[in-house]
Each structure stands twice: as structure tokens, then as C-alpha cells.
mmCIF file of C-alpha atoms and ligand atoms in Angstrom:
data_model
loop_
_atom_site.group_PDB
_atom_site.id
_atom_site.type_symbol
_atom_site.label_atom_id
_atom_site.label_comp_id
_atom_site.label_asym_id
_atom_site.label_seq_id
_atom_site.Cartn_x
_atom_site.Cartn_y
_atom_site.Cartn_z
ATOM 1 C CA MET A 1 -17.482 -18.680 4.388
ATOM 2 C CA ASN A 2 -19.761 -16.284 6.163
ATOM 3 C CA ASP A 3 -23.317 -15.525 5.208
ATOM 4 C CA LYS A 4 -22.854 -11.869 6.146
ATOM 5 C CA SER A 5 -21.068 -11.146 2.830
ATOM 6 C CA ASP A 6 -23.135 -8.353 1.426
ATOM 7 C CA THR A 7 -21.845 -5.807 -1.026
ATOM 8 C CA LYS A 8 -24.234 -3.151 0.256
ATOM 9 C CA VAL A 9 -23.054 -2.869 3.863
ATOM 10 C CA GLY A 10 -20.942 0.046 5.065
ATOM 11 C CA ASP A 11 -17.159 -0.174 5.353
ATOM 12 C CA ASN A 12 -17.044 -0.303 9.138
ATOM 13 C CA THR A 13 -19.722 -2.993 9.293
ATOM 14 C CA ARG A 14 -17.743 -4.987 6.758
ATOM 15 C CA LEU A 15 -14.490 -4.522 8.698
ATOM 16 C CA ALA A 16 -16.146 -5.736 11.882
ATOM 17 C CA HIS A 17 -17.598 -8.907 10.389
ATOM 18 C CA MET A 18 -15.429 -10.068 7.481
ATOM 19 C CA GLY A 19 -12.917 -12.904 7.467
ATOM 20 C CA ASN A 20 -14.158 -14.957 10.391
ATOM 21 C CA ASP A 21 -16.780 -17.500 11.136
ATOM 22 C CA PRO A 22 -17.177 -17.827 14.911
ATOM 23 C CA ARG A 23 -19.373 -20.940 14.537
ATOM 24 C CA ALA A 24 -16.423 -22.757 12.969
ATOM 25 C CA PHE A 25 -14.350 -22.234 16.149
ATOM 26 C CA HIS A 26 -16.737 -22.983 19.024
ATOM 27 C CA GLY A 27 -18.178 -19.467 18.904
ATOM 28 C CA PHE A 28 -14.997 -17.577 19.688
ATOM 29 C CA VAL A 29 -15.149 -14.198 17.997
ATOM 30 C CA ASN A 30 -11.632 -14.359 16.527
ATOM 31 C CA PRO A 31 -10.060 -17.182 14.531
ATOM 32 C CA PRO A 32 -7.306 -19.197 16.236
ATOM 33 C CA VAL A 33 -3.644 -18.445 15.571
ATOM 34 C CA VAL A 34 -2.534 -21.720 14.024
ATOM 35 C CA HIS A 35 1.200 -22.386 14.323
ATOM 36 C CA ALA A 36 1.858 -25.111 11.823
ATOM 37 C CA SER A 37 4.212 -26.842 9.500
ATOM 38 C CA THR A 38 2.951 -30.444 9.421
ATOM 39 C CA VAL A 39 -0.675 -31.272 8.783
ATOM 40 C CA LEU A 40 -1.654 -34.899 9.401
ATOM 41 C CA PHE A 41 -3.666 -37.006 6.964
ATOM 42 C CA PRO A 42 -6.108 -39.659 8.188
ATOM 43 C CA ASP A 43 -4.805 -42.426 5.889
ATOM 44 C CA ALA A 44 -2.313 -43.194 3.108
ATOM 45 C CA GLU A 45 -4.865 -42.686 0.345
ATOM 46 C CA THR A 46 -5.722 -39.137 1.491
ATOM 47 C CA MET A 47 -2.014 -38.418 1.885
ATOM 48 C CA ALA A 48 -1.269 -39.585 -1.659
ATOM 49 C CA SER A 49 -4.116 -37.608 -3.187
ATOM 50 C CA ARG A 50 -3.632 -34.586 -0.860
ATOM 51 C CA ASN A 51 -7.391 -34.475 -0.892
ATOM 52 C CA GLN A 52 -8.038 -32.390 2.213
ATOM 53 C CA LYS A 53 -8.388 -28.673 2.830
ATOM 54 C CA TYR A 54 -5.000 -28.109 4.488
ATOM 55 C CA THR A 55 -1.883 -30.008 3.462
ATOM 56 C CA TYR A 56 1.157 -28.103 4.772
ATOM 57 C CA GLY A 57 1.814 -24.892 6.701
ATOM 58 C CA THR A 58 3.279 -22.995 3.735
ATOM 59 C CA ARG A 59 0.054 -23.588 1.756
ATOM 60 C CA GLY A 60 -2.296 -21.863 4.176
ATOM 61 C CA THR A 61 -3.898 -22.287 7.590
ATOM 62 C CA PRO A 62 -7.227 -21.205 9.111
ATOM 63 C CA THR A 63 -5.397 -18.038 10.263
ATOM 64 C CA SER A 64 -4.068 -17.066 6.832
ATOM 65 C CA ASP A 65 -7.395 -18.049 5.248
ATOM 66 C CA ALA A 66 -9.214 -15.651 7.582
ATOM 67 C CA LEU A 67 -7.070 -12.701 6.496
ATOM 68 C CA ALA A 68 -7.165 -13.727 2.823
ATOM 69 C CA ALA A 69 -10.966 -13.938 2.960
ATOM 70 C CA ALA A 70 -11.140 -10.510 4.572
ATOM 71 C CA MET A 71 -8.882 -9.016 1.900
ATOM 72 C CA ASN A 72 -10.851 -10.701 -0.901
ATOM 73 C CA GLU A 73 -13.950 -9.022 0.415
ATOM 74 C CA LEU A 74 -12.292 -5.605 0.821
ATOM 75 C CA GLU A 75 -10.603 -5.742 -2.581
ATOM 76 C CA GLY A 76 -13.365 -7.509 -4.511
ATOM 77 C CA ALA A 77 -10.710 -10.089 -5.466
ATOM 78 C CA ALA A 78 -10.773 -13.691 -6.661
ATOM 79 C CA GLY A 79 -7.899 -14.527 -4.330
ATOM 80 C CA THR A 80 -5.257 -13.032 -2.032
ATOM 81 C CA VAL A 81 -1.797 -14.280 -1.083
ATOM 82 C CA ILE A 82 -0.154 -13.155 2.139
ATOM 83 C CA VAL A 83 3.575 -12.448 2.186
ATOM 84 C CA PRO A 84 6.054 -11.417 4.906
ATOM 85 C CA SER A 85 6.420 -7.732 3.919
ATOM 86 C CA GLY A 86 4.981 -5.020 1.723
ATOM 87 C CA LEU A 87 8.064 -5.233 -0.451
ATOM 88 C CA ALA A 88 7.433 -8.950 -1.003
ATOM 89 C CA ALA A 89 3.876 -8.002 -2.036
ATOM 90 C CA VAL A 90 5.490 -6.065 -4.896
ATOM 91 C CA THR A 91 8.214 -8.540 -5.861
ATOM 92 C CA VAL A 92 6.108 -11.736 -5.823
ATOM 93 C CA PRO A 93 3.591 -10.614 -8.493
ATOM 94 C CA LEU A 94 6.389 -9.121 -10.625
ATOM 95 C CA LEU A 95 8.141 -12.518 -10.528
ATOM 96 C CA ALA A 96 4.833 -14.233 -11.287
ATOM 97 C CA PHE A 97 4.073 -12.310 -14.460
ATOM 98 C CA LEU A 98 7.489 -11.451 -15.966
ATOM 99 C CA SER A 99 9.926 -13.724 -17.802
ATOM 100 C CA ALA A 100 13.251 -13.219 -19.580
ATOM 101 C CA GLY A 101 12.709 -11.102 -22.689
ATOM 102 C CA ASP A 102 9.629 -9.331 -21.313
ATOM 103 C CA HIS A 103 9.368 -5.604 -20.756
ATOM 104 C CA ALA A 104 7.890 -3.912 -17.675
ATOM 105 C CA LEU A 105 6.736 -0.302 -17.456
ATOM 106 C CA ILE A 106 7.111 1.085 -13.959
ATOM 107 C CA VAL A 107 5.872 4.466 -12.749
ATOM 108 C CA ASP A 108 8.797 6.801 -12.023
ATOM 109 C CA SER A 109 7.398 7.875 -8.619
ATOM 110 C CA VAL A 110 7.430 4.278 -7.409
ATOM 111 C CA TYR A 111 8.406 3.218 -3.864
ATOM 112 C CA HIS A 112 12.203 3.225 -4.012
ATOM 113 C CA PRO A 113 12.846 -0.430 -3.015
ATOM 114 C CA THR A 114 10.560 -1.495 -5.899
ATOM 115 C CA ARG A 115 12.862 0.364 -8.282
ATOM 116 C CA HIS A 116 15.878 -1.281 -6.673
ATOM 117 C CA PHE A 117 14.323 -4.735 -7.209
ATOM 118 C CA ALA A 118 13.544 -3.910 -10.847
ATOM 119 C CA ASP A 119 16.997 -2.493 -11.578
ATOM 120 C CA THR A 120 18.876 -5.377 -9.964
ATOM 121 C CA MET A 121 16.897 -8.640 -9.809
ATOM 122 C CA LEU A 122 14.541 -8.153 -12.752
ATOM 123 C CA SER A 123 17.286 -6.873 -14.983
ATOM 124 C CA ARG A 124 19.560 -9.785 -13.967
ATOM 125 C CA LEU A 125 16.742 -12.175 -14.914
ATOM 126 C CA GLY A 126 16.594 -10.634 -18.389
ATOM 127 C CA VAL A 127 13.543 -8.418 -17.952
ATOM 128 C CA GLU A 128 13.709 -5.029 -19.629
ATOM 129 C CA VAL A 129 12.473 -2.223 -17.369
ATOM 130 C CA SER A 130 11.590 1.352 -18.191
ATOM 131 C CA TYR A 131 10.120 4.136 -16.102
ATOM 132 C CA TYR A 132 7.254 6.373 -17.163
ATOM 133 C CA ASP A 133 6.035 9.780 -16.059
ATOM 134 C CA PRO A 134 3.431 9.429 -13.277
ATOM 135 C CA MET A 135 1.258 11.901 -15.180
ATOM 136 C CA ALA A 136 1.542 10.107 -18.530
ATOM 137 C CA ASP A 137 -1.913 8.504 -18.047
ATOM 138 C CA ALA A 138 -3.327 7.501 -21.484
ATOM 139 C CA GLY A 139 0.058 8.519 -22.917
ATOM 140 C CA ILE A 140 1.551 5.212 -21.796
ATOM 141 C CA ALA A 141 0.009 3.822 -25.011
ATOM 142 C CA ALA A 142 3.016 5.280 -26.833
ATOM 143 C CA LEU A 143 5.423 3.506 -24.470
ATOM 144 C CA MET A 144 3.959 0.029 -24.858
ATOM 145 C CA GLN A 145 6.242 -2.412 -26.677
ATOM 146 C CA PRO A 146 5.260 -5.741 -28.227
ATOM 147 C CA ASN A 147 6.944 -7.453 -25.237
ATOM 148 C CA THR A 148 5.416 -5.240 -22.522
ATOM 149 C CA LYS A 149 3.728 -7.641 -20.103
ATOM 150 C CA VAL A 150 3.283 -5.584 -16.950
ATOM 151 C CA VAL A 151 2.471 -1.947 -16.198
ATOM 152 C CA LEU A 152 3.099 -1.134 -12.540
ATOM 153 C CA THR A 153 1.233 1.834 -11.082
ATOM 154 C CA GLU A 154 1.310 3.493 -7.687
ATOM 155 C CA ALA A 155 -0.957 6.416 -6.882
ATOM 156 C CA PRO A 156 -0.378 8.791 -5.332
ATOM 157 C CA GLY A 157 3.368 8.498 -5.986
ATOM 158 C CA SER A 158 5.821 7.782 -3.164
ATOM 159 C CA GLY A 159 7.144 10.991 -1.614
ATOM 160 C CA THR A 160 5.750 13.352 -4.258
ATOM 161 C CA PHE A 161 2.083 12.259 -4.434
ATOM 162 C CA GLU A 162 1.415 12.543 -8.173
ATOM 163 C CA MET A 163 -1.986 11.081 -9.063
ATOM 164 C CA GLN A 164 -2.409 8.611 -11.914
ATOM 165 C CA ASP A 165 -5.501 8.217 -14.086
ATOM 166 C CA ILE A 166 -5.751 4.493 -13.354
ATOM 167 C CA PRO A 167 -8.689 3.715 -15.715
ATOM 168 C CA ALA A 168 -6.801 5.425 -18.579
ATOM 169 C CA VAL A 169 -3.613 3.476 -17.838
ATOM 170 C CA VAL A 170 -5.619 0.238 -17.627
ATOM 171 C CA GLU A 171 -7.275 0.864 -20.979
ATOM 172 C CA ALA A 172 -3.975 1.546 -22.751
ATOM 173 C CA ALA A 173 -2.207 -1.398 -21.105
ATOM 174 C CA HIS A 174 -4.970 -3.917 -21.776
ATOM 175 C CA LYS A 175 -5.283 -2.795 -25.385
ATOM 176 C CA ALA A 176 -1.595 -3.667 -25.818
ATOM 177 C CA GLY A 177 -1.921 -7.009 -24.022
ATOM 178 C CA ALA A 178 -0.270 -6.122 -20.709
ATOM 179 C CA ILE A 179 -1.650 -6.555 -17.217
ATOM 180 C CA VAL A 180 -1.757 -3.733 -14.669
ATOM 181 C CA MET A 181 -0.554 -3.935 -11.085
ATOM 182 C CA MET A 182 -1.133 -1.231 -8.532
ATOM 183 C CA ASP A 183 0.644 -0.557 -5.260
ATOM 184 C CA ASN A 184 -2.403 0.826 -3.423
ATOM 185 C CA THR A 185 -0.820 1.094 0.018
ATOM 186 C CA TRP A 186 -1.642 4.816 0.431
ATOM 187 C CA ALA A 187 -5.393 4.609 -0.139
ATOM 188 C CA THR A 188 -6.043 1.086 1.160
ATOM 189 C CA PRO A 189 -9.041 -0.692 -0.428
ATOM 190 C CA LEU A 190 -11.281 1.492 1.757
ATOM 191 C CA PHE A 191 -10.517 4.607 -0.278
ATOM 192 C CA PHE A 192 -9.755 3.031 -3.676
ATOM 193 C CA ARG A 193 -10.543 -0.457 -4.979
ATOM 194 C CA PRO A 194 -8.080 -1.089 -7.827
ATOM 195 C CA LEU A 195 -9.822 -4.191 -9.191
ATOM 196 C CA ASP A 196 -13.087 -2.255 -9.597
ATOM 197 C CA HIS A 197 -11.164 0.103 -11.899
ATOM 198 C CA GLY A 198 -9.784 -2.662 -14.122
ATOM 199 C CA VAL A 199 -6.468 -3.258 -12.339
ATOM 200 C CA ASP A 200 -5.475 -6.943 -12.394
ATOM 201 C CA ILE A 201 -3.295 -7.143 -9.273
ATOM 202 C CA SER A 202 -3.745 -5.005 -6.146
ATOM 203 C CA ILE A 203 -0.784 -4.687 -3.781
ATOM 204 C CA GLN A 204 -1.000 -3.639 -0.161
ATOM 205 C CA ALA A 205 1.790 -3.138 2.369
ATOM 206 C CA SER A 206 -0.280 -4.275 5.361
ATOM 207 C CA THR A 207 2.614 -3.057 7.482
ATOM 208 C CA LYS A 208 1.039 0.388 7.108
ATOM 209 C CA TYR A 209 -2.655 1.079 7.843
ATOM 210 C CA PRO A 210 -3.935 -2.512 8.155
ATOM 211 C CA GLY A 211 -1.299 -3.229 10.851
ATOM 212 C CA GLY A 212 -1.563 0.291 12.157
ATOM 213 C CA HIS A 213 0.737 0.032 15.172
ATOM 214 C CA SER A 214 4.309 0.006 13.787
ATOM 215 C CA ASP A 215 4.884 -3.474 15.162
ATOM 216 C CA VAL A 216 4.301 -5.858 12.287
ATOM 217 C CA LEU A 217 5.544 -6.406 8.714
ATOM 218 C CA LEU A 218 3.179 -7.998 6.194
ATOM 219 C CA GLY A 219 1.931 -7.692 2.632
ATOM 220 C CA THR A 220 -1.076 -8.855 0.657
ATOM 221 C CA VAL A 221 -1.496 -9.347 -3.079
ATOM 222 C CA SER A 222 -5.046 -9.622 -4.415
ATOM 223 C CA ALA A 223 -5.818 -10.807 -7.921
ATOM 224 C CA SER A 224 -8.592 -10.780 -10.469
ATOM 225 C CA GLU A 225 -10.050 -14.132 -11.545
ATOM 226 C CA ALA A 226 -7.815 -14.233 -14.636
ATOM 227 C CA CYS A 227 -4.575 -13.663 -12.692
ATOM 228 C CA TRP A 228 -5.284 -15.613 -9.527
ATOM 229 C CA GLU A 229 -4.020 -19.076 -10.483
ATOM 230 C CA ARG A 230 -0.632 -17.844 -11.658
ATOM 231 C CA LEU A 231 -0.161 -15.641 -8.609
ATOM 232 C CA LEU A 232 -0.987 -18.527 -6.249
ATOM 233 C CA GLU A 233 1.347 -20.877 -8.127
ATOM 234 C CA THR A 234 4.248 -18.394 -7.832
ATOM 235 C CA HIS A 235 3.551 -17.801 -4.146
ATOM 236 C CA GLY A 236 3.761 -21.549 -3.562
ATOM 237 C CA ALA A 237 6.890 -21.921 -5.708
ATOM 238 C CA LEU A 238 8.724 -19.178 -3.814
ATOM 239 C CA GLY A 239 7.714 -20.340 -0.331
ATOM 240 C CA VAL A 240 7.130 -16.806 0.917
ATOM 241 C CA CYS A 241 4.405 -17.495 3.463
ATOM 242 C CA ALA A 242 3.900 -15.194 6.447
ATOM 243 C CA ALA A 243 4.151 -16.010 10.161
ATOM 244 C CA PRO A 244 0.828 -16.734 11.909
ATOM 245 C CA ASP A 245 1.156 -14.154 14.706
ATOM 246 C CA ASP A 246 1.801 -11.401 12.155
ATOM 247 C CA VAL A 247 -1.141 -12.513 10.031
ATOM 248 C CA TYR A 248 -3.348 -12.451 13.111
ATOM 249 C CA GLN A 249 -2.141 -8.965 14.095
ATOM 250 C CA VAL A 250 -3.098 -7.599 10.691
ATOM 251 C CA LEU A 251 -6.559 -9.179 10.826
ATOM 252 C CA ARG A 252 -6.927 -7.568 14.258
ATOM 253 C CA GLY A 253 -5.711 -4.230 12.889
ATOM 254 C CA LEU A 254 -8.264 -4.302 10.067
ATOM 255 C CA ARG A 255 -11.133 -4.207 12.580
ATOM 256 C CA THR A 256 -10.243 -0.621 13.522
ATOM 257 C CA MET A 257 -8.753 0.520 10.211
ATOM 258 C CA GLY A 258 -11.923 2.379 9.196
ATOM 259 C CA VAL A 259 -12.113 4.527 12.321
ATOM 260 C CA ARG A 260 -8.360 5.082 12.359
ATOM 261 C CA LEU A 261 -8.341 6.158 8.712
ATOM 262 C CA GLU A 262 -11.209 8.564 9.322
ATOM 263 C CA ARG A 263 -9.077 10.308 11.939
ATOM 264 C CA HIS A 264 -5.845 10.147 9.863
ATOM 265 C CA GLN A 265 -7.748 11.670 6.942
ATOM 266 C CA LYS A 266 -9.317 14.491 8.922
ATOM 267 C CA SER A 267 -6.136 15.468 10.790
ATOM 268 C CA ALA A 268 -3.925 15.250 7.707
ATOM 269 C CA LEU A 269 -6.275 17.341 5.572
ATOM 270 C CA SER A 270 -6.643 20.029 8.213
ATOM 271 C CA LEU A 271 -2.872 20.244 8.753
ATOM 272 C CA ALA A 272 -2.259 20.207 4.981
ATOM 273 C CA ARG A 273 -4.666 23.139 4.520
ATOM 274 C CA TRP A 274 -3.063 25.029 7.391
ATOM 275 C CA LEU A 275 0.447 24.359 6.023
ATOM 276 C CA GLU A 276 -0.560 25.823 2.636
ATOM 277 C CA GLY A 277 -0.757 29.248 4.264
ATOM 278 C CA GLN A 278 2.447 29.032 6.296
ATOM 279 C CA GLU A 279 5.595 31.008 5.680
ATOM 280 C CA GLY A 280 8.479 28.735 4.738
ATOM 281 C CA VAL A 281 6.203 26.324 2.828
ATOM 282 C CA ALA A 282 6.399 26.569 -0.970
ATOM 283 C CA ARG A 283 3.866 23.825 -1.740
ATOM 284 C CA VAL A 284 1.828 21.102 -0.099
ATOM 285 C CA LEU A 285 1.668 17.820 -2.019
ATOM 286 C CA HIS A 286 -1.664 16.312 -0.964
ATOM 287 C CA PRO A 287 -4.139 15.124 -3.637
ATOM 288 C CA GLY A 288 -7.080 16.067 -1.406
ATOM 289 C CA LEU A 289 -6.183 19.769 -1.739
ATOM 290 C CA GLU A 290 -7.816 21.757 -4.545
ATOM 291 C CA SER A 291 -4.363 23.145 -5.445
ATOM 292 C CA HIS A 292 -2.996 19.670 -6.251
ATOM 293 C CA PRO A 293 -2.618 18.976 -10.012
ATOM 294 C CA GLY A 294 -4.152 15.508 -9.540
ATOM 295 C CA HIS A 295 -7.049 16.676 -7.376
ATOM 296 C CA ALA A 296 -9.720 16.118 -10.062
ATOM 297 C CA ILE A 297 -8.604 12.501 -10.609
ATOM 298 C CA TRP A 298 -8.455 11.877 -6.866
ATOM 299 C CA LYS A 299 -11.950 13.274 -6.445
ATOM 300 C CA ARG A 300 -13.324 11.263 -9.348
ATOM 301 C CA ASP A 301 -11.832 7.883 -8.379
ATOM 302 C CA PHE A 302 -10.938 7.877 -4.672
ATOM 303 C CA SER A 303 -13.392 8.037 -1.781
ATOM 304 C CA GLY A 304 -10.916 9.406 0.744
ATOM 305 C CA ALA A 305 -7.336 10.302 1.630
ATOM 306 C CA SER A 306 -5.069 8.733 4.211
ATOM 307 C CA GLY A 307 -2.658 10.507 6.537
ATOM 308 C CA LEU A 308 0.488 10.769 4.420
ATOM 309 C CA PHE A 309 1.550 13.811 2.365
ATOM 310 C CA SER A 310 4.585 15.996 1.722
ATOM 311 C CA ILE A 311 5.462 19.654 1.954
ATOM 312 C CA VAL A 312 8.078 21.443 -0.117
ATOM 313 C CA LEU A 313 10.097 23.909 1.934
ATOM 314 C CA ASP A 314 10.501 27.367 0.447
ATOM 315 C CA GLY A 315 14.221 27.334 -0.323
ATOM 316 C CA GLY A 316 17.159 25.714 1.411
ATOM 317 C CA GLY A 317 18.779 22.321 1.199
ATOM 318 C CA GLN A 318 19.872 19.523 3.471
ATOM 319 C CA LYS A 319 20.779 21.878 6.349
ATOM 320 C CA GLN A 320 17.290 23.353 6.428
ATOM 321 C CA ALA A 321 15.741 19.890 6.108
ATOM 322 C CA HIS A 322 17.767 18.621 9.060
ATOM 323 C CA ALA A 323 16.915 21.703 11.161
ATOM 324 C CA PHE A 324 13.219 21.049 10.427
ATOM 325 C CA LEU A 325 13.479 17.403 11.488
ATOM 326 C CA ASN A 326 15.588 18.087 14.576
ATOM 327 C CA ALA A 327 13.064 20.609 15.933
ATOM 328 C CA LEU A 328 10.199 18.086 15.936
ATOM 329 C CA LYS A 329 9.062 16.747 19.291
ATOM 330 C CA TYR A 330 6.086 14.489 18.523
ATOM 331 C CA PHE A 331 6.881 13.577 14.905
ATOM 332 C CA GLY A 332 9.345 10.705 15.057
ATOM 333 C CA LEU A 333 12.149 10.456 12.499
ATOM 334 C CA GLY A 334 11.539 7.099 10.950
ATOM 335 C CA TYR A 335 10.601 5.161 7.853
ATOM 336 C CA SER A 336 7.348 3.383 7.255
ATOM 337 C CA TRP A 337 3.993 4.931 8.200
ATOM 338 C CA GLY A 338 0.376 4.013 8.839
ATOM 339 C CA GLY A 339 0.868 3.620 12.592
ATOM 340 C CA TYR A 340 -0.735 5.668 15.355
ATOM 341 C CA GLU A 341 2.218 8.033 15.738
ATOM 342 C CA SER A 342 3.306 10.913 13.514
ATOM 343 C CA LEU A 343 6.515 10.614 11.501
ATOM 344 C CA ALA A 344 8.652 12.822 9.291
ATOM 345 C CA VAL A 345 11.375 12.139 6.756
ATOM 346 C CA HIS A 346 13.461 14.142 4.247
ATOM 347 C CA VAL A 347 12.478 12.629 0.874
ATOM 348 C CA GLN A 348 15.390 11.685 -1.405
ATOM 349 C CA LEU A 349 14.431 12.128 -5.048
ATOM 350 C CA ASN A 350 17.713 11.592 -6.880
ATOM 351 C CA ASP A 351 16.431 8.246 -8.186
ATOM 352 C CA ARG A 352 13.865 9.818 -10.539
ATOM 353 C CA ALA A 353 14.454 9.084 -14.214
ATOM 354 C CA VAL A 354 11.714 11.157 -15.915
ATOM 355 C CA ALA A 355 9.541 12.881 -13.301
ATOM 356 C CA GLN A 356 10.711 16.293 -12.131
ATOM 357 C CA ALA A 357 11.419 16.595 -8.406
ATOM 358 C CA PRO A 358 10.079 19.811 -6.809
ATOM 359 C CA ALA A 359 12.759 22.469 -7.244
ATOM 360 C CA GLU A 360 11.785 25.068 -4.615
ATOM 361 C CA GLY A 361 13.434 23.323 -1.667
ATOM 362 C CA PRO A 362 13.633 20.092 0.331
ATOM 363 C CA VAL A 363 10.634 17.754 0.259
ATOM 364 C CA MET A 364 9.514 16.673 3.730
ATOM 365 C CA ARG A 365 7.116 13.737 3.999
ATOM 366 C CA LEU A 366 4.745 13.777 6.944
ATOM 367 C CA GLN A 367 2.707 10.893 8.320
ATOM 368 C CA ILE A 368 -0.054 12.363 10.453
ATOM 369 C CA GLY A 369 -0.808 10.058 13.348
ATOM 370 C CA LEU A 370 -3.679 9.898 15.795
ATOM 371 C CA GLU A 371 -2.377 12.595 18.174
ATOM 372 C CA ASP A 372 -4.284 15.838 18.800
ATOM 373 C CA THR A 373 -3.763 18.105 15.813
ATOM 374 C CA ALA A 374 -3.086 21.202 17.963
ATOM 375 C CA ASP A 375 0.057 19.503 19.308
ATOM 376 C CA LEU A 376 1.157 18.449 15.825
ATOM 377 C CA GLN A 377 0.535 21.972 14.514
ATOM 378 C CA ALA A 378 2.689 23.441 17.295
ATOM 379 C CA ASP A 379 5.401 20.910 16.442
ATOM 380 C CA LEU A 380 5.315 21.878 12.754
ATOM 381 C CA THR A 381 5.366 25.578 13.642
ATOM 382 C CA ARG A 382 8.569 24.986 15.631
ATOM 383 C CA ALA A 383 10.084 22.980 12.778
ATOM 384 C CA LEU A 384 9.308 25.613 10.119
ATOM 385 C CA ALA A 385 10.810 28.314 12.337
ATOM 386 C CA ALA A 386 13.924 26.210 12.884
ATOM 387 C CA ALA A 387 14.329 25.624 9.125
ATOM 388 C CA SER A 388 14.011 29.323 8.322
ATOM 389 C CA ASN A 389 16.495 30.292 11.078
ATOM 390 C CA VAL A 390 19.350 28.216 9.640
HETATM 391 C C1 PLP B 1 6.154 0.711 2.901
HETATM 392 C C2 PLP B 1 5.769 0.455 1.509
HETATM 393 C C3 PLP B 1 5.997 -0.776 0.916
HETATM 394 C C4 PLP B 1 6.773 -1.865 1.612
HETATM 395 O O1 PLP B 1 6.247 -2.306 2.818
HETATM 396 P P1 PLP B 1 7.196 -3.041 3.869
HETATM 397 O O2 PLP B 1 6.262 -3.873 4.655
HETATM 398 O O3 PLP B 1 7.848 -1.957 4.664
HETATM 399 O O4 PLP B 1 8.185 -3.867 3.102
HETATM 400 C C5 PLP B 1 5.571 -0.982 -0.365
HETATM 401 N N1 PLP B 1 4.949 -0.007 -1.062
HETATM 402 C C6 PLP B 1 4.710 1.187 -0.528
HETATM 403 C C7 PLP B 1 4.011 2.233 -1.337
HETATM 404 C C8 PLP B 1 5.113 1.476 0.763
HETATM 405 O O5 PLP B 1 4.917 2.688 1.283
#
């Protein structure tokens, strides 16, 4: 596709040049946004054999191909399907690789809507689901059943940021004949490449850092050679293609993801370190901090940290959590993350089946945006004071 594919180039060089071929579109730097359902065939014979590159809008366009090619390069994948949301990027591969009678092992600190899908849809389809401790690591070997087909990982964990030893999980799962999927939305393939560590399916909510501006919903699923055909077949069977303008926005967002992540990482780490010393904070849950129980794994396997972490307030309950949130001026109260603006949310952990939720006080998740950290620090100072004055 482009002759600039080179595994040795730096991340930002790669982000600036991947996924497009200006010569293929009259020299324009960006690929066209192709709005399409029907694709015409030149004659009846070609139509009958479907022997041309594009056949119908749901099966891919030059726009979706550009993003898929970019993601293949970032992930080191054999193929990538693009779906309309991050949640669909989780549900489509689960539907692709699980059948009635199979068993799936899902990490207990998983993104909550993934759990909801597993407990409702998968269980209705006859798939047995169980949840495992995010720190089980090689210990998942003891949880593998003869019918275990999929082990779903997510590291760090949603809301509580437990790290998983992905290579150890992969080894145990593969030994027992299961494939491993990873929701890698937090790190993005810039800071962790799941497929390089033996994971079979890498999931990305592109809504977050790839989009980067809180204005688009999209997901990508990237597969190893062995899993690609089945993933593509399921994507086609379900008809969950994404809209061209959204696909284009994510390709556009990727161009600046490296520089944005650099800033998210730096600001989040400096605020996390500062928060560790603040009164009213019992713990900071950020794998990039030396105090984090998963720090050694993070340091060994990940090349960076994004802008999302949690703090545990020192005592209190919902009242204190609400006082904290209500005192914030620049942190918006909203779901999702990965955009340019800071966000905060009171994490609900009553869904956990095996992992222990922090007991000291409410868990507050912070997305550190691209604002000046001094302003965010002042905001957090106000919020901590408000929580302790309840
Ligand atoms: C946000 C998120 C998703 C879902 O993405 P949407 O585009 O909002 O559906 C999936 N996994 C993780 C870890 C997320 O944070």
C-alpha cells in the first residue's frame, strides 16, 4: 500500500505517514471520504464473480481501508475491522469466537458494559462466563476448563487500574487451547502492542485517544493471522460497518495521537505524583507510580502511560464523592475519556465478583486533558477541600 512501511521508524513518523497513499488520489494528502452503499460493476461477468476490489459499502471503502491499514501497521496485525463503537469492538470478536457450550474467562476489572454483554447476551446464547482476578496472571491456568475458548483481558483494569501479566496469561490460555483478547484502549498500540505479546485479538475504543476530541464513536478490532479470517467473516455477517465521516475523523485524530499522548502522559503522571502527597487522598491508582502493585509489570511491558487514573479518597462515601465532583471547574463530569478536556467520575464498583474494591473511601477516576496542569491542580485542590469539608 505504501512503500514507507518500515518497522524501524519512530511512532510519530509512522503516525504521520501510515494508512494513505497520496499518489492513489491525485496527490491529495488525505484519502477521500467515500459515502457509499452501491458499487457498480463493469459487466455481468464481473458482477457474478464479484471479482473487483470493492463490492458493496458494508464490505469496505477506500476510507475504511485507509484506517484499517493504519491500524494494521500500529498493531502489527494481519487485519483490522472497523465498527461503530468501542463496545462493538468488544462484542464483535466475542461473537466471532464463542458458541453455545463454550466457556469464556473475563477479567473482573473489565469495562462494565462488556460485563453486561457477557451476563445478558452471551449467557442467553448458551455461553458460560466466569470472572477472574485481574492479578491472577499465570494462575488462570487453574481456571481453564476443557470448553474455555476465550480469555478476555484488559490492562490496566477499568476504574481500578490493576495490571495484568499479559504474557503469562497468554501462555496459560494457549496451553489450554483458548485464544486471548485484550481491550487495550488505555495504552493504545503506541504504549503497548498486544499482538507482539502473544495476544490474538487487540481491541481499541477509537472513541478515546485515536478520536481525541469527544466528538466521534468508533472501534477497531485487530487480529493475528490465525484469527483474521473468522473475525472478518463475523464482521460481514453482523453488518456492523462504521460511517465514513467517523472513520475519517479517527484517521485524522491518529495523526496527532502521539503528541497528544505525550502531553496526557506527562500531565497525568505529574498530577498523580502530586496527589500521592495530598491530604484527603488515601491512594493513587496509576501503574506508572512506583507505589502501584503492578508497576513492575507496567515497566517491563508498556512503553508509556496515558492520561487516565483514579484516586481513592481517604474516608467518606457518596456525599464526599459528590462534593469533590461539584467543586470541579475545569474537570467535566462525564463518561468516556481520551479527549482534550479533563473529566472526572465517581467509579461504581459494586459489579465486582472476585476483585476487591478499594475500601478506604470513594474511587474517583480522572482523565487528565491537555489543559495547563497548574489549573488542573488548583481544581483538584478545591475538590479535595470540598470533600473533606462535608
Ligand atoms: C470507552 C471504552 C469502551 C467503549 O467505547 P465506546 O466507543 O464508548 O463504546 C470499551 N472499552 C474500554 C476500556 C473503554 O474505556
